[in-house]
mmCIF file of N, CA and C in Angstrom:
data_model
loop_
_atom_site.group_PDB
_atom_site.id
_atom_site.type_symbol
_atom_site.label_atom_id
_atom_site.label_comp_id
_atom_site.label_asym_id
_atom_site.label_seq_id
_atom_site.Cartn_x
_atom_site.Cartn_y
_atom_site.Cartn_z
ATOM 1 N N MET A 636 11.051 25.443 8.884
ATOM 2 C CA MET A 636 11.571 26.248 7.862
ATOM 3 C C MET A 636 10.957 27.558 8.078
ATOM 4 N N VAL A 637 12.106 28.302 8.032
ATOM 5 C CA VAL A 637 11.752 29.851 8.006
ATOM 6 C C VAL A 637 11.872 30.434 7.195
ATOM 7 N N SER A 638 11.390 31.163 6.373
ATOM 8 C CA SER A 638 11.726 32.451 5.246
ATOM 9 C C SER A 638 11.393 33.703 5.890
ATOM 10 N N ALA A 639 11.695 34.464 5.117
ATOM 11 C CA ALA A 639 11.467 36.038 5.459
ATOM 12 C C ALA A 639 10.083 36.409 5.815
ATOM 13 N N LEU A 640 9.273 35.278 4.870
ATOM 14 C CA LEU A 640 7.862 35.750 4.911
ATOM 15 C C LEU A 640 7.008 34.803 5.656
ATOM 16 N N TYR A 641 7.312 33.442 5.787
ATOM 17 C CA TYR A 641 6.466 32.592 6.515
ATOM 18 C C TYR A 641 7.413 31.417 7.146
ATOM 19 N N SER A 642 6.735 30.983 8.048
ATOM 20 C CA SER A 642 7.495 29.459 8.910
ATOM 21 C C SER A 642 6.525 28.358 8.626
ATOM 22 N N VAL A 643 7.155 27.261 8.875
ATOM 23 C CA VAL A 643 6.273 25.770 8.747
ATOM 24 C C VAL A 643 6.769 25.239 10.107
ATOM 25 N N ARG A 644 5.653 24.679 10.731
ATOM 26 C CA ARG A 644 5.538 24.049 11.843
ATOM 27 C C ARG A 644 4.534 22.916 12.099
ATOM 28 N N CYS A 645 4.835 22.100 12.888
ATOM 29 C CA CYS A 645 3.963 20.879 13.176
ATOM 30 C C CYS A 645 2.640 21.689 13.663
ATOM 31 N N TYR A 646 1.392 21.116 13.334
ATOM 32 C CA TYR A 646 0.329 21.439 13.758
ATOM 33 C C TYR A 646 -0.109 21.161 15.017
ATOM 34 N N ARG A 647 -0.629 21.947 15.725
ATOM 35 C CA ARG A 647 -1.138 22.100 17.285
ATOM 36 C C ARG A 647 -2.676 22.166 17.425
ATOM 37 N N GLY A 648 -3.171 21.410 18.607
ATOM 38 C CA GLY A 648 -4.386 21.455 18.752
ATOM 39 C C GLY A 648 -5.402 22.999 18.493
ATOM 40 N N GLU A 649 -4.377 23.906 18.891
ATOM 41 C CA GLU A 649 -5.188 25.189 19.087
ATOM 42 C C GLU A 649 -5.244 26.233 17.544
ATOM 43 N N ASP A 650 -4.626 25.283 16.429
ATOM 44 C CA ASP A 650 -4.671 25.662 15.448
ATOM 45 C C ASP A 650 -6.192 25.350 14.672
ATOM 46 N N GLU A 651 -6.958 24.276 15.212
ATOM 47 C CA GLU A 651 -8.137 23.662 14.634
ATOM 48 C C GLU A 651 -8.941 24.387 13.761
ATOM 49 N N ARG A 652 -9.378 25.291 14.773
ATOM 50 C CA ARG A 652 -10.412 26.286 13.852
ATOM 51 C C ARG A 652 -9.793 26.967 12.959
ATOM 52 N N GLU A 653 -8.902 27.521 12.996
ATOM 53 C CA GLU A 653 -8.054 28.527 11.900
ATOM 54 C C GLU A 653 -7.810 27.470 10.727
ATOM 55 N N VAL A 654 -7.399 26.135 10.829
ATOM 56 C CA VAL A 654 -7.246 25.157 9.744
ATOM 57 C C VAL A 654 -8.537 24.811 9.000
ATOM 58 N N VAL A 655 -9.484 24.829 9.998
ATOM 59 C CA VAL A 655 -10.948 24.509 9.079
ATOM 60 C C VAL A 655 -11.341 25.672 8.229
ATOM 61 N N GLU A 656 -11.310 27.176 8.865
ATOM 62 C CA GLU A 656 -11.440 28.368 8.277
ATOM 63 C C GLU A 656 -10.724 28.298 7.030
ATOM 64 N N LEU A 657 -9.589 28.063 7.003
ATOM 65 C CA LEU A 657 -8.455 27.778 5.670
ATOM 66 C C LEU A 657 -8.969 26.882 4.697
ATOM 67 N N TRP A 658 -8.985 25.763 5.218
ATOM 68 C CA TRP A 658 -9.829 24.664 4.263
ATOM 69 C C TRP A 658 -10.693 25.029 3.531
ATOM 70 N N ASN A 659 -11.835 25.614 4.156
ATOM 71 C CA ASN A 659 -12.732 25.962 3.535
ATOM 72 C C ASN A 659 -12.957 27.248 2.391
ATOM 73 N N LYS A 660 -11.944 27.967 2.815
ATOM 74 C CA LYS A 660 -11.701 28.877 1.830
ATOM 75 C C LYS A 660 -11.030 28.523 0.520
ATOM 76 N N CYS A 661 -10.155 27.517 0.888
ATOM 77 C CA CYS A 661 -9.317 27.225 -0.167
ATOM 78 C C CYS A 661 -9.839 26.019 -1.135
ATOM 79 N N MET A 662 -10.694 25.197 -0.524
ATOM 80 C CA MET A 662 -11.107 24.132 -1.018
ATOM 81 C C MET A 662 -12.785 23.975 -0.990
ATOM 82 N N GLU A 663 -13.011 24.944 -1.667
ATOM 83 C CA GLU A 663 -14.684 25.196 -1.752
ATOM 84 C C GLU A 663 -15.543 24.142 -2.120
ATOM 85 N N ARG A 664 -14.939 23.368 -2.930
ATOM 86 C CA ARG A 664 -15.557 22.017 -3.271
ATOM 87 C C ARG A 664 -15.725 20.989 -2.594
ATOM 88 N N ASP A 665 -14.634 21.121 -1.475
ATOM 89 C CA ASP A 665 -14.671 19.897 -0.402
ATOM 90 C C ASP A 665 -14.537 20.687 0.892
ATOM 91 N N ARG A 666 -15.509 21.514 1.225
ATOM 92 C CA ARG A 666 -15.514 21.886 2.642
ATOM 93 C C ARG A 666 -15.873 21.034 3.784
ATOM 94 N N ILE A 667 -15.321 21.503 4.884
ATOM 95 C CA ILE A 667 -15.418 20.532 6.069
ATOM 96 C C ILE A 667 -15.673 21.060 7.352
ATOM 97 N N SER A 668 -16.487 20.612 8.418
ATOM 98 C CA SER A 668 -17.012 21.168 9.389
ATOM 99 C C SER A 668 -15.702 20.868 10.409
ATOM 100 N N LEU A 669 -15.885 21.851 11.558
ATOM 101 C CA LEU A 669 -15.057 21.352 12.715
ATOM 102 C C LEU A 669 -15.272 19.661 13.212
ATOM 103 N N ALA A 670 -16.363 19.563 13.356
ATOM 104 C CA ALA A 670 -16.677 18.431 13.738
ATOM 105 C C ALA A 670 -16.084 16.948 12.834
ATOM 106 N N GLU A 671 -16.227 17.160 11.520
ATOM 107 C CA GLU A 671 -15.734 16.451 10.453
ATOM 108 C C GLU A 671 -14.337 16.645 10.683
ATOM 109 N N PHE A 672 -13.620 17.655 10.667
ATOM 110 C CA PHE A 672 -12.168 17.696 10.828
ATOM 111 C C PHE A 672 -11.892 17.012 12.035
ATOM 112 N N ARG A 673 -12.499 16.943 13.321
ATOM 113 C CA ARG A 673 -11.984 16.200 14.348
ATOM 114 C C ARG A 673 -12.031 14.797 14.010
ATOM 115 N N ARG A 674 -13.059 14.351 13.379
ATOM 116 C CA ARG A 674 -13.613 13.044 13.149
ATOM 117 C C ARG A 674 -12.704 12.296 12.089
ATOM 118 N N LYS A 675 -12.711 12.986 11.199
ATOM 119 C CA LYS A 675 -11.567 12.418 10.036
ATOM 120 C C LYS A 675 -10.458 12.398 9.893
ATOM 121 N N ILE A 676 -9.913 13.753 10.942
ATOM 122 C CA ILE A 676 -8.277 14.070 10.682
ATOM 123 C C ILE A 676 -7.787 13.442 12.156
ATOM 124 N N VAL A 677 -8.187 14.438 13.106
ATOM 125 C CA VAL A 677 -7.492 14.015 14.203
ATOM 126 C C VAL A 677 -7.814 12.942 15.040
ATOM 127 N N LEU A 678 -9.144 12.599 15.070
ATOM 128 C CA LEU A 678 -9.299 11.254 15.695
ATOM 129 C C LEU A 678 -9.167 9.781 14.855
ATOM 130 N N ASP A 679 -8.374 10.160 13.702
ATOM 131 C CA ASP A 679 -8.099 9.011 12.998
ATOM 132 C C ASP A 679 -7.143 8.349 13.825
ATOM 133 N N PRO A 680 -6.876 7.037 13.895
ATOM 134 C CA PRO A 680 -5.997 6.329 14.500
ATOM 135 C C PRO A 680 -4.696 6.321 13.902
ATOM 136 N N ASN A 681 -4.431 6.883 12.615
ATOM 137 C CA ASN A 681 -3.352 7.032 11.983
ATOM 138 C C ASN A 681 -2.895 8.417 11.969
ATOM 139 N N PHE A 682 -3.480 9.480 12.369
ATOM 140 C CA PHE A 682 -3.079 10.665 12.766
ATOM 141 C C PHE A 682 -1.909 10.841 13.529
ATOM 142 N N ASP A 683 -0.827 11.633 12.980
ATOM 143 C CA ASP A 683 0.354 11.792 13.801
ATOM 144 C C ASP A 683 0.757 13.280 13.494
ATOM 145 N N ALA A 684 0.427 14.175 14.646
ATOM 146 C CA ALA A 684 0.809 15.415 14.396
ATOM 147 C C ALA A 684 2.101 15.616 14.111
ATOM 148 N N GLY A 685 2.886 14.826 14.155
ATOM 149 C CA GLY A 685 4.444 14.863 13.369
ATOM 150 C C GLY A 685 4.251 14.906 11.997
ATOM 151 N N GLY A 686 3.359 14.334 11.180
ATOM 152 C CA GLY A 686 3.337 14.448 9.885
ATOM 153 C C GLY A 686 2.263 15.433 9.517
ATOM 154 N N CYS A 687 1.682 16.304 10.253
ATOM 155 C CA CYS A 687 0.877 17.696 10.129
ATOM 156 C C CYS A 687 1.532 18.633 10.189
ATOM 157 N N PHE A 688 1.506 19.688 9.000
ATOM 158 C CA PHE A 688 2.320 20.852 9.081
ATOM 159 C C PHE A 688 1.155 22.027 8.700
ATOM 160 N N VAL A 689 1.639 23.189 9.606
ATOM 161 C CA VAL A 689 1.007 24.268 8.856
ATOM 162 C C VAL A 689 2.180 25.131 8.709
ATOM 163 N N ALA A 690 1.708 26.291 7.927
ATOM 164 C CA ALA A 690 2.666 27.457 7.431
ATOM 165 C C ALA A 690 2.013 28.817 8.097
ATOM 166 N N GLU A 691 2.869 29.312 8.781
ATOM 167 C CA GLU A 691 2.353 30.873 9.262
ATOM 168 C C GLU A 691 3.003 32.016 8.604
ATOM 169 N N ALA A 692 2.311 33.006 8.439
ATOM 170 C CA ALA A 692 2.956 34.128 7.858
ATOM 171 C C ALA A 692 1.735 35.220 8.446
ATOM 172 N N ASP A 693 2.601 36.503 8.856
ATOM 173 C CA ASP A 693 1.985 37.453 9.422
ATOM 174 C C ASP A 693 0.935 37.181 10.564
ATOM 175 N N GLY A 694 1.429 36.195 11.200
ATOM 176 C CA GLY A 694 0.876 35.838 12.557
ATOM 177 C C GLY A 694 -0.538 34.858 12.125
ATOM 178 N N THR A 695 -0.871 34.451 10.970
ATOM 179 C CA THR A 695 -2.041 33.611 10.614
ATOM 180 C C THR A 695 -1.610 32.161 9.803
ATOM 181 N N LEU A 696 -2.739 31.532 9.880
ATOM 182 C CA LEU A 696 -2.126 30.315 9.258
ATOM 183 C C LEU A 696 -2.427 30.689 7.386
ATOM 184 N N ALA A 697 -1.306 30.250 6.752
ATOM 185 C CA ALA A 697 -1.407 30.274 5.230
ATOM 186 C C ALA A 697 -1.218 28.984 4.374
ATOM 187 N N GLY A 698 -1.019 27.986 5.299
ATOM 188 C CA GLY A 698 -1.077 26.753 4.548
ATOM 189 C C GLY A 698 -1.114 25.589 5.466
ATOM 190 N N PHE A 699 -1.305 24.473 4.839
ATOM 191 C CA PHE A 699 -1.830 22.965 5.803
ATOM 192 C C PHE A 699 -1.289 21.780 4.678
ATOM 193 N N VAL A 700 -0.951 20.916 5.446
ATOM 194 C CA VAL A 700 -0.462 19.514 4.938
ATOM 195 C C VAL A 700 -0.640 18.564 5.928
ATOM 196 N N LEU A 701 -1.383 17.493 5.304
ATOM 197 C CA LEU A 701 -1.410 16.112 6.209
ATOM 198 C C LEU A 701 -0.988 14.920 5.623
ATOM 199 N N SER A 702 0.178 14.434 6.189
ATOM 200 C CA SER A 702 0.959 13.093 5.922
ATOM 201 C C SER A 702 0.685 11.915 6.833
ATOM 202 N N LEU A 703 0.289 10.931 6.025
ATOM 203 C CA LEU A 703 -0.016 9.844 6.920
ATOM 204 C C LEU A 703 0.667 8.687 6.812
ATOM 205 N N ARG A 704 1.146 7.603 7.719
ATOM 206 C CA ARG A 704 1.363 6.577 7.418
ATOM 207 C C ARG A 704 0.660 5.346 8.357
ATOM 208 N N ARG A 705 0.533 4.372 7.913
ATOM 209 C CA ARG A 705 -0.418 3.341 8.816
ATOM 210 C C ARG A 705 0.497 3.069 10.233
ATOM 211 N N ARG A 706 -0.443 3.615 11.190
ATOM 212 C CA ARG A 706 0.007 2.768 12.468
ATOM 213 C C ARG A 706 -0.417 1.704 13.301
ATOM 214 N N TYR A 707 -1.925 1.547 12.477
ATOM 215 C CA TYR A 707 -2.598 0.467 12.625
ATOM 216 C C TYR A 707 -3.313 -0.291 11.372
ATOM 217 N N ALA A 708 -3.015 -1.662 11.333
ATOM 218 C CA ALA A 708 -3.401 -2.373 10.501
ATOM 219 C C ALA A 708 -4.799 -2.100 9.685
ATOM 220 N N TYR A 709 -4.910 -2.083 8.570
ATOM 221 C CA TYR A 709 -6.037 -2.038 7.701
ATOM 222 C C TYR A 709 -6.522 -3.386 7.127
ATOM 223 N N TYR A 710 -7.437 -4.050 7.684
ATOM 224 C CA TYR A 710 -8.104 -5.337 7.577
ATOM 225 C C TYR A 710 -7.003 -6.025 6.820
ATOM 226 N N ASP A 711 -7.144 -6.984 5.668
ATOM 227 C CA ASP A 711 -5.921 -7.835 4.958
ATOM 228 C C ASP A 711 -4.798 -6.937 4.678
ATOM 229 N N LEU A 712 -4.797 -5.573 4.380
ATOM 230 C CA LEU A 712 -3.808 -5.088 3.778
ATOM 231 C C LEU A 712 -2.614 -4.586 5.074
ATOM 232 N N GLY A 713 -2.723 -4.854 5.984
ATOM 233 C CA GLY A 713 -2.016 -4.718 7.448
ATOM 234 C C GLY A 713 -1.705 -3.271 7.340
ATOM 235 N N LEU A 714 -0.317 -2.972 7.713
ATOM 236 C CA LEU A 714 0.198 -1.624 7.887
ATOM 237 C C LEU A 714 0.825 -1.157 6.604
ATOM 238 N N GLU A 715 0.855 -1.918 5.333
ATOM 239 C CA GLU A 715 1.441 -1.309 4.118
ATOM 240 C C GLU A 715 2.837 -0.797 4.492
ATOM 241 N N ALA A 716 3.749 -1.271 5.167
ATOM 242 C CA ALA A 716 5.038 -0.777 5.352
ATOM 243 C C ALA A 716 5.797 -0.322 4.099
ATOM 244 N N GLY A 717 6.146 0.895 4.106
ATOM 245 C CA GLY A 717 6.858 1.479 2.984
ATOM 246 C C GLY A 717 6.067 2.270 2.290
ATOM 247 N N LYS A 718 4.709 2.556 2.630
ATOM 248 C CA LYS A 718 3.638 3.236 1.875
ATOM 249 C C LYS A 718 3.618 4.540 2.764
ATOM 250 N N GLY A 719 3.233 5.657 2.417
ATOM 251 C CA GLY A 719 2.741 6.790 3.032
ATOM 252 C C GLY A 719 1.784 7.523 2.118
ATOM 253 N N TRP A 720 0.937 8.484 2.747
ATOM 254 C CA TRP A 720 0.134 9.258 1.959
ATOM 255 C C TRP A 720 -0.066 10.703 2.296
ATOM 256 N N ILE A 721 -0.379 11.654 1.248
ATOM 257 C CA ILE A 721 -0.379 13.140 1.788
ATOM 258 C C ILE A 721 -1.908 13.175 1.062
ATOM 259 N N THR A 722 -2.518 13.481 2.238
ATOM 260 C CA THR A 722 -4.150 13.383 1.876
ATOM 261 C C THR A 722 -4.764 14.917 1.706
ATOM 262 N N VAL A 723 -4.104 15.827 2.336
ATOM 263 C CA VAL A 723 -4.745 17.407 2.030
ATOM 264 C C VAL A 723 -3.268 18.170 2.069
ATOM 265 N N LEU A 724 -3.249 19.025 1.053
ATOM 266 C CA LEU A 724 -2.508 20.078 0.897
ATOM 267 C C LEU A 724 -3.066 21.293 0.530
ATOM 268 N N PHE A 725 -3.037 22.520 0.964
ATOM 269 C CA PHE A 725 -3.532 23.756 0.457
ATOM 270 C C PHE A 725 -2.728 24.924 1.124
ATOM 271 N N VAL A 726 -3.061 26.019 0.387
ATOM 272 C CA VAL A 726 -2.306 27.474 0.876
ATOM 273 C C VAL A 726 -3.412 28.361 0.554
ATOM 274 N N HIS A 727 -3.405 29.545 1.506
ATOM 275 C CA HIS A 727 -4.061 30.478 1.165
ATOM 276 C C HIS A 727 -3.860 31.366 -0.113
ATOM 277 N N PRO A 728 -4.948 31.716 -0.573
ATOM 278 C CA PRO A 728 -5.008 32.365 -2.070
ATOM 279 C C PRO A 728 -4.064 33.472 -2.090
ATOM 280 N N ALA A 729 -3.964 34.439 -1.187
ATOM 281 C CA ALA A 729 -2.704 35.431 -1.005
ATOM 282 C C ALA A 729 -1.490 35.185 -0.912
ATOM 283 N N TRP A 730 -1.180 33.733 -0.287
ATOM 284 C CA TRP A 730 0.056 33.195 -0.067
ATOM 285 C C TRP A 730 0.681 32.546 -1.181
ATOM 286 N N ARG A 731 -0.274 32.254 -2.233
ATOM 287 C CA ARG A 731 0.295 31.129 -3.142
ATOM 288 C C ARG A 731 1.422 31.731 -4.119
ATOM 289 N N ARG A 732 2.344 31.013 -4.624
ATOM 290 C CA ARG A 732 3.341 31.049 -5.584
ATOM 291 C C ARG A 732 4.453 31.833 -4.706
ATOM 292 N N LYS A 733 4.655 31.343 -3.504
ATOM 293 C CA LYS A 733 5.801 32.183 -2.935
ATOM 294 C C LYS A 733 6.487 30.958 -2.280
ATOM 295 N N GLY A 734 6.272 29.713 -2.570
ATOM 296 C CA GLY A 734 7.176 28.625 -2.003
ATOM 297 C C GLY A 734 6.339 27.892 -0.721
ATOM 298 N N ILE A 735 5.623 28.117 -0.353
ATOM 299 C CA ILE A 735 4.695 27.622 0.967
ATOM 300 C C ILE A 735 4.389 26.140 0.686
ATOM 301 N N GLY A 736 3.504 26.018 -0.552
ATOM 302 C CA GLY A 736 3.201 24.771 -1.022
ATOM 303 C C GLY A 736 4.237 23.663 -1.212
ATOM 304 N N ARG A 737 5.433 24.168 -2.008
ATOM 305 C CA ARG A 737 6.722 23.306 -1.815
ATOM 306 C C ARG A 737 7.142 22.929 -0.618
ATOM 307 N N ASP A 738 7.515 24.043 0.303
ATOM 308 C CA ASP A 738 7.967 23.778 1.860
ATOM 309 C C ASP A 738 6.901 22.925 2.493
ATOM 310 N N LEU A 739 5.715 22.986 2.451
ATOM 311 C CA LEU A 739 4.778 22.202 2.942
ATOM 312 C C LEU A 739 5.030 20.815 2.410
ATOM 313 N N LEU A 740 5.059 20.409 1.328
ATOM 314 C CA LEU A 740 5.187 19.051 0.640
ATOM 315 C C LEU A 740 6.522 18.596 1.127
ATOM 316 N N ARG A 741 7.598 19.271 1.130
ATOM 317 C CA ARG A 741 8.787 18.721 1.497
ATOM 318 C C ARG A 741 8.859 18.217 3.028
ATOM 319 N N HIS A 742 8.247 19.112 3.905
ATOM 320 C CA HIS A 742 8.196 18.639 5.191
ATOM 321 C C HIS A 742 7.463 17.393 5.172
ATOM 322 N N ALA A 743 6.337 17.011 4.515
ATOM 323 C CA ALA A 743 5.475 15.803 4.566
ATOM 324 C C ALA A 743 6.350 14.751 3.899
ATOM 325 N N GLU A 744 6.935 14.892 2.688
ATOM 326 C CA GLU A 744 7.925 13.938 2.534
ATOM 327 C C GLU A 744 8.755 13.521 3.529
ATOM 328 N N ASN A 745 9.594 14.290 4.106
ATOM 329 C CA ASN A 745 10.438 14.196 4.979
ATOM 330 C C ASN A 745 9.912 13.476 5.940
ATOM 331 N N PHE A 746 8.701 13.607 6.401
ATOM 332 C CA PHE A 746 8.527 12.939 7.738
ATOM 333 C C PHE A 746 8.103 11.485 7.182
ATOM 334 N N LEU A 747 7.470 11.197 6.134
ATOM 335 C CA LEU A 747 7.010 10.150 5.500
ATOM 336 C C LEU A 747 8.557 9.166 5.325
ATOM 337 N N ALA A 748 9.262 9.678 4.736
ATOM 338 C CA ALA A 748 10.687 9.101 4.403
ATOM 339 C C ALA A 748 11.369 8.437 5.862
ATOM 340 N N GLY A 749 11.094 9.678 6.848
ATOM 341 C CA GLY A 749 11.600 9.299 8.390
ATOM 342 C C GLY A 749 11.080 8.116 8.772
ATOM 343 N N CYS A 750 9.954 7.825 8.212
ATOM 344 C CA CYS A 750 8.959 6.476 9.032
ATOM 345 C C CYS A 750 8.936 5.412 7.922
ATOM 346 N N GLY A 751 9.964 5.518 6.984
ATOM 347 C CA GLY A 751 10.304 4.416 6.151
ATOM 348 C C GLY A 751 9.675 4.023 4.727
ATOM 349 N N ALA A 752 8.626 5.172 4.487
ATOM 350 C CA ALA A 752 7.884 5.285 3.275
ATOM 351 C C ALA A 752 8.870 5.453 1.981
ATOM 352 N N ARG A 753 8.772 4.589 1.077
ATOM 353 C CA ARG A 753 9.402 4.636 -0.112
ATOM 354 C C ARG A 753 8.528 5.179 -1.432
ATOM 355 N N GLU A 754 7.240 4.737 -1.191
ATOM 356 C CA GLU A 754 6.266 4.987 -1.877
ATOM 357 C C GLU A 754 5.202 5.913 -1.390
ATOM 358 N N VAL A 755 4.988 7.359 -1.966
ATOM 359 C CA VAL A 755 3.908 8.351 -1.230
ATOM 360 C C VAL A 755 2.929 8.481 -2.129
ATOM 361 N N SER A 756 1.719 8.343 -2.225
ATOM 362 C CA SER A 756 0.374 8.600 -2.860
ATOM 363 C C SER A 756 -0.151 9.760 -2.407
ATOM 364 N N VAL A 757 -0.464 10.795 -3.326
ATOM 365 C CA VAL A 757 -0.748 12.139 -2.996
ATOM 366 C C VAL A 757 -2.556 11.982 -3.639
#
């Protein structure tokens, strides 16, 4: 999605540091280190860059969303087909109330719907 102010695209590995910096700016009570981001997000076997989106504005990251669906069975729960999760969503304070959060959420929902999710937990 491209607007006059910002664009939304899939996450790329080179976004890692900027995402962590923005995460810590936006989510002061749920801060994360680069190592934790790698371990909990990128190295999660269910991570799919196709369901992870960033918003760019003025050449910097303005928002982030992570949506997941099970790609590997989880103990007795299996793959939980038809379910999806949006586990992280934030927008830089200077870019809030401009539609970025809504667009990131829509991208995540579209990704999950395309994977067959009929139920999404946030």
